[in-house]
DNA sequence: GGGTAATCGAGACGGTACGTCTTGTCTTAGG
DNA sequence: CCTAAGACAAGACGTACCGTCTCGATTACCC
């Protein structure tokens, strides 16, 4: 059922902006599922068809609205101190997660992505991808400067650091915050082992005689 | 309009089991939002009212179905070697996450929890809570045995280790697996820093001259 | 599927009376269709099964309730003057029709009978039959006494006289009343024709040649 | 909660016709109460909302369907002979009442009207009103031509004549037919009294010595 | 006068229909 | 051609009753 795509040149920019704003606000206030196309059209003062014409699904609207809202923050400072830079950026992320605007819409979108492959792909590509890459790039430089040990898998490191933030964000036991970021960086960089074990022996050799447990 | 709660003694166990099984299967096949009470009732061979009588919402049905499906796996082995035990348990979790049954229903449920506070609370209490506590308990024993440095915040450690698994599970860049677990444990226990830095100095003192950034 | 009939000896008379009273009141207040078995049971303080045990349908309950309510008025006075007796009885019927109790329940029942053959048969047999027979019997005596012309079809006469009352009762243009009864009896006994035509010539010969139609 | 009425210009005539036909057929086959909006929509190939949008109730749909089905037969012949014209029209009505289509739907509708004031009003206004008026007009002309005695209450006469048809139609002892019409007209025009009494004396004076009853 | 069988109030059960809401498509009228 | 507006077919929502069923707890009859 090949559909003729509409001509982008004729697009009404005002309608587009109204729709994105309405979608964002509704999703913030009611959550993703209760944000209906009907309601978006009504609040934007727009016909439903105008939405269906330009976006393939509700998720696509929300995703685009998210992209408009998140701003330009893909950048990652480089002060020379990788932990300081990470702390700064991760703290910013934790603030973003706990913000009432972006934070609540984004979690809604991630929620929707659990059963919507397009949404999941969109989030990874548009939101997470660039920021993940920026973080990874910063870590790579740190690794070159011997602030991170050679051979460490940088992708897994990013997942480790940010995963802890996402965990609190999505599982909602308690919100992420600057204190969590501080502790995470301390633990991750220094390692979990006591100092006497922190001697560079390869992982797995640190326990000499496993104690029998009750 | 206080409603009189139904008498649990008169409950039809067969109907209950059918409903949970139907809910689980539908949620696995279609995802949470497309799983309708109507369809659950139909597939379970049950009247809709029987669902509404015993559960306050669709989410509550799915949550109970999840609880039935997950089994008793709150336990946490104690071989004396905390990293081995963590590796074993985290690998099991990663397998659970990638299973087609539990894994897909659970992610749907977490997705729904993003805009449903009751669902979020239920997941934390019923699914995550006991397992988080078991992990934390194991870590506490390890800390007593000096396998984990004194003073480390055990809650944050659990969040750090499992957060990375949840990240891949929910963000869907790539699925969690045993290799990820291995690397995470290596990184976390040994620390990110090169060996010469792993000297036990408190975090934040390792960089002598951080460059001020704009 | 032969069903064993319950033993009437063990029947709880109190329950029976409560059910009939509740059914009558509900039907009076809400009409037949909105009178549910559920509501009858509730108001009567009775289990639903007690109703289903003793009556085959809601209609049967209402019909029995009607029969209890209508009293013994099958009798028909005989003063020697048939028009006076008819006037008396028909006026009583018109009062019954406009009563808020019996009148509204009875019309509900007739309404239900339009699509319920059992109800229709029950009404004819229990309510109308005896009264129709009494009226017909009174007319037969009048015919013997030459107050009604010989050869007149008494069944049709009863239908004619009471049909006019039922018409107003069921079609609800205006309610039946004593004045209507008076006019009906005047018209019916004296005939519609002007006096000069009232000469006993057989019907059909009275009009000689007056057709100037528009 | 004032609701904005829909715009009649945008109405889908095909849907309207399908709905009326489906409603009529279902009501004919199952009766009024078992005719559900759900079934009408299904049979008409229409969404339920389309019914709820344009009609306030099931009764209104059926009533409109009846009006479509009854055709234009408000007219009343004028051959100059009022009894012949009445016989013709009343016989046509009795045929209509016993028809399997209109007859069964109309009685269902009258049944529903017993507990539905809107339905009752609709029937009187749309169905009965125009035909009653036509009959009354014909009688008025007959009265001018001295075929009906002066002073006779024409409304009551129409109720008398048609009431007998409605009586058999709604009470269902036996169906109305041409023979009933013939006898009614004979009785009504000639009067019930024997010829020797038919002398034009006012009603009430014909019995010289009424016996007082208890 | 104790055993037992049916009735009772209560209400859970598998269903059907209610009237409302939203979906995504289609149609209409105006700029 | 795009727009706002909204009718349309479809179908899920949560509620109300349907008629059947199963519970204990009184009865009330029989032996």
Tab-separated table of N, CA and C in Angstrom, chain D residues 49-119:
chain	number	residue	atom	x	y	z
D	49	UNK	N	-21.433	4.055	17.518
D	49	UNK	CA	-21.421	5.499	17.728
D	49	UNK	C	-22.273	6.230	16.704
D	50	UNK	N	-22.335	5.680	15.514
D	50	UNK	CA	-23.127	6.315	14.465
D	50	UNK	C	-24.609	6.308	14.835
D	51	UNK	N	-25.028	5.311	15.554
D	51	UNK	CA	-26.413	5.296	16.025
D	51	UNK	C	-26.585	6.304	17.154
D	52	UNK	N	-25.686	6.232	18.123
D	52	UNK	CA	-25.814	7.139	19.264
D	52	UNK	C	-25.671	8.595	18.856
D	53	UNK	N	-24.956	8.825	17.739
D	53	UNK	CA	-24.775	10.210	17.312
D	53	UNK	C	-26.081	10.828	16.832
D	54	UNK	N	-26.884	10.027	16.145
D	54	UNK	CA	-28.027	10.622	15.447
D	54	UNK	C	-29.367	10.358	16.101
D	55	UNK	N	-29.431	9.385	16.996
D	55	UNK	CA	-30.693	9.126	17.685
D	55	UNK	C	-30.473	9.134	19.181
D	56	UNK	N	-31.429	9.668	19.934
D	56	UNK	CA	-31.244	9.739	21.380
D	56	UNK	C	-31.469	8.409	22.084
D	57	UNK	N	-32.109	7.463	21.425
D	57	UNK	CA	-32.442	6.213	22.106
D	57	UNK	C	-32.843	5.160	21.082
D	58	UNK	N	-32.899	3.943	21.521
D	58	UNK	CA	-33.329	2.855	20.652
D	58	UNK	C	-34.756	3.107	20.170
D	59	UNK	N	-35.592	3.595	21.085
D	59	UNK	CA	-36.974	3.870	20.720
D	59	UNK	C	-37.086	4.823	19.553
D	60	UNK	N	-36.228	5.842	19.556
D	60	UNK	CA	-36.284	6.828	18.479
D	60	UNK	C	-35.926	6.187	17.146
D	61	UNK	N	-34.992	5.261	17.154
D	61	UNK	CA	-34.627	4.570	15.917
D	61	UNK	C	-35.818	3.766	15.392
D	62	UNK	N	-36.403	2.983	16.283
D	62	UNK	CA	-37.524	2.132	15.882
D	62	UNK	C	-38.682	2.991	15.374
D	63	UNK	N	-38.914	4.081	16.064
D	63	UNK	CA	-40.026	4.943	15.669
D	63	UNK	C	-39.806	5.494	14.265
D	64	UNK	N	-38.564	5.917	14.009
D	64	UNK	CA	-38.289	6.437	12.665
D	64	UNK	C	-38.402	5.321	11.629
D	65	UNK	N	-37.954	4.143	12.006
D	65	UNK	CA	-38.076	3.002	11.085
D	65	UNK	C	-39.542	2.714	10.786
D	66	UNK	N	-40.365	2.798	11.803
D	66	UNK	CA	-41.802	2.592	11.611
D	66	UNK	C	-42.371	3.627	10.658
D	67	UNK	N	-41.965	4.855	10.855
D	67	UNK	CA	-42.465	5.927	10.000
D	67	UNK	C	-42.066	5.731	8.546
D	68	UNK	N	-40.847	5.205	8.342
D	68	UNK	CA	-40.421	4.924	6.970
D	68	UNK	C	-41.261	3.801	6.382
D	69	UNK	N	-41.592	2.824	7.240
D	69	UNK	CA	-42.242	1.614	6.743
D	69	UNK	C	-43.721	1.814	6.473
D	70	UNK	N	-44.334	2.720	7.218
D	70	UNK	CA	-45.793	2.813	7.128
D	70	UNK	C	-46.248	3.419	5.810
D	71	UNK	N	-45.380	4.165	5.158
D	71	UNK	CA	-45.743	4.771	3.881
D	71	UNK	C	-46.620	5.994	4.081
D	72	UNK	N	-47.383	6.349	3.051
D	72	UNK	CA	-48.095	7.624	3.035
D	72	UNK	C	-49.567	7.511	3.401
D	73	UNK	N	-49.982	6.348	3.906
D	73	UNK	CA	-51.409	6.057	3.986
D	73	UNK	C	-52.210	6.901	4.981
D	74	UNK	N	-51.963	8.182	5.076
D	74	UNK	CA	-52.781	9.010	5.957
D	74	UNK	C	-54.141	9.302	5.338
D	75	UNK	N	-54.204	9.136	4.028
D	75	UNK	CA	-55.407	9.548	3.296
D	75	UNK	C	-56.621	8.714	3.654
D	76	UNK	N	-57.769	9.277	3.421
D	76	UNK	CA	-59.034	8.667	3.787
D	76	UNK	C	-59.978	8.916	2.619
D	77	UNK	N	-60.464	7.827	2.006
D	77	UNK	CA	-61.335	7.982	0.826
D	77	UNK	C	-62.646	8.679	1.204
D	78	UNK	N	-63.242	9.346	0.258
D	78	UNK	CA	-64.563	9.931	0.486
D	78	UNK	C	-65.466	9.586	-0.690
D	79	UNK	N	-66.210	8.490	-0.514
D	79	UNK	CA	-67.115	8.039	-1.577
D	79	UNK	C	-68.494	8.650	-1.399
D	80	UNK	N	-68.661	9.402	-0.327
D	80	UNK	CA	-69.976	9.919	-0.013
D	80	UNK	C	-70.684	9.054	1.009
D	81	UNK	N	-70.324	7.795	1.067
D	81	UNK	CA	-70.921	6.870	2.030
D	81	UNK	C	-69.947	6.673	3.184
D	82	UNK	N	-70.237	7.278	4.321
D	82	UNK	CA	-69.265	7.274	5.417
D	82	UNK	C	-69.016	5.869	5.951
D	83	UNK	N	-70.041	5.044	6.021
D	83	UNK	CA	-69.804	3.694	6.545
D	83	UNK	C	-68.949	2.889	5.579
D	84	UNK	N	-69.170	3.062	4.299
D	84	UNK	CA	-68.341	2.349	3.320
D	84	UNK	C	-66.886	2.808	3.428
D	85	UNK	N	-66.702	4.127	3.547
D	85	UNK	CA	-65.338	4.641	3.650
D	85	UNK	C	-64.672	4.159	4.935
D	86	UNK	N	-65.427	4.195	6.020
D	86	UNK	CA	-64.864	3.705	7.281
D	86	UNK	C	-64.526	2.228	7.173
D	87	UNK	N	-65.448	1.480	6.553
D	87	UNK	CA	-65.195	0.047	6.434
D	87	UNK	C	-63.910	-0.195	5.665
D	88	UNK	N	-63.764	0.551	4.594
D	88	UNK	CA	-62.555	0.380	3.777
D	88	UNK	C	-61.297	0.700	4.582
D	89	UNK	N	-61.328	1.859	5.263
D	89	UNK	CA	-60.130	2.279	5.976
D	89	UNK	C	-59.850	1.387	7.183
D	90	UNK	N	-60.883	1.043	7.906
D	90	UNK	CA	-60.682	0.203	9.094
D	90	UNK	C	-60.224	-1.205	8.704
D	91	UNK	N	-60.742	-1.690	7.585
D	91	UNK	CA	-60.291	-3.003	7.116
D	91	UNK	C	-58.810	-2.941	6.748
D	92	UNK	N	-58.425	-1.838	6.107
D	92	UNK	CA	-57.007	-1.661	5.773
D	92	UNK	C	-56.175	-1.652	7.057
D	93	UNK	N	-56.662	-0.966	8.077
D	93	UNK	CA	-55.935	-0.931	9.355
D	93	UNK	C	-55.839	-2.334	9.953
D	94	UNK	N	-56.921	-3.080	9.889
D	94	UNK	CA	-56.885	-4.427	10.483
D	94	UNK	C	-55.896	-5.305	9.710
D	95	UNK	N	-55.825	-5.079	8.391
D	95	UNK	CA	-54.827	-5.825	7.625
D	95	UNK	C	-53.414	-5.421	8.027
D	96	UNK	N	-53.218	-4.119	8.221
D	96	UNK	CA	-51.911	-3.622	8.652
D	96	UNK	C	-51.527	-4.261	10.000
D	97	UNK	N	-52.494	-4.312	10.903
D	97	UNK	CA	-52.232	-4.867	12.234
D	97	UNK	C	-51.835	-6.344	12.163
D	98	UNK	N	-52.418	-7.056	11.226
D	98	UNK	CA	-52.122	-8.489	11.160
D	98	UNK	C	-50.969	-8.799	10.206
D	99	UNK	N	-50.407	-7.776	9.585
D	99	UNK	CA	-49.268	-8.023	8.702
D	99	UNK	C	-48.063	-8.453	9.546
D	100	UNK	N	-47.232	-9.284	8.953
D	100	UNK	CA	-46.084	-9.768	9.736
D	100	UNK	C	-45.007	-8.703	9.868
D	101	UNK	N	-44.964	-7.774	8.948
D	101	UNK	CA	-43.939	-6.735	9.043
D	101	UNK	C	-44.374	-5.615	9.976
D	102	UNK	N	-45.138	-4.714	9.412
D	102	UNK	CA	-45.517	-3.548	10.185
D	102	UNK	C	-46.254	-3.915	11.460
D	103	UNK	N	-47.149	-4.860	11.338
D	103	UNK	CA	-47.986	-5.217	12.478
D	103	UNK	C	-47.203	-5.610	13.706
D	104	UNK	N	-46.174	-6.404	13.509
D	104	UNK	CA	-45.465	-6.871	14.697
D	104	UNK	C	-44.533	-5.805	15.251
D	105	UNK	N	-43.960	-5.010	14.367
D	105	UNK	CA	-43.078	-3.953	14.863
D	105	UNK	C	-43.880	-2.878	15.603
D	106	UNK	N	-45.021	-2.559	15.044
D	106	UNK	CA	-45.831	-1.497	15.645
D	106	UNK	C	-46.314	-1.901	17.040
D	107	UNK	N	-46.736	-3.139	17.196
D	107	UNK	CA	-47.208	-3.549	18.523
D	107	UNK	C	-46.050	-3.542	19.516
D	108	UNK	N	-44.877	-3.948	19.056
D	108	UNK	CA	-43.694	-3.864	19.910
D	108	UNK	C	-43.476	-2.433	20.371
D	109	UNK	N	-43.619	-1.520	19.442
D	109	UNK	CA	-43.379	-0.116	19.763
D	109	UNK	C	-44.409	0.387	20.767
D	110	UNK	N	-45.660	0.005	20.573
D	110	UNK	CA	-46.680	0.415	21.539
D	110	UNK	C	-46.385	-0.213	22.893
D	111	UNK	N	-45.917	-1.439	22.871
D	111	UNK	CA	-45.533	-2.086	24.122
D	111	UNK	C	-44.462	-1.292	24.832
D	112	UNK	N	-43.440	-0.897	24.099
D	112	UNK	CA	-42.356	-0.121	24.701
D	112	UNK	C	-42.870	1.218	25.219
D	113	UNK	N	-43.845	1.768	24.525
D	113	UNK	CA	-44.362	3.087	24.898
D	113	UNK	C	-45.036	3.071	26.261
D	114	UNK	N	-45.420	1.899	26.735
D	114	UNK	CA	-46.111	1.839	28.029
D	114	UNK	C	-45.233	2.359	29.163
D	115	UNK	N	-43.923	2.202	29.017
D	115	UNK	CA	-43.035	2.702	30.080
D	115	UNK	C	-42.021	3.705	29.548
D	116	UNK	N	-42.321	4.275	28.412
D	116	UNK	CA	-41.371	5.205	27.807
D	116	UNK	C	-42.171	6.373	27.231
D	117	UNK	N	-42.208	7.442	28.012
D	117	UNK	CA	-43.079	8.560	27.649
D	117	UNK	C	-42.711	9.150	26.289
D	118	UNK	N	-41.415	9.170	25.977
D	118	UNK	CA	-40.999	9.715	24.697
D	118	UNK	C	-41.556	8.870	23.548
D	119	UNK	N	-41.458	7.573	23.726
D	119	UNK	CA	-41.981	6.670	22.719
D	119	UNK	C	-43.493	6.882	22.553
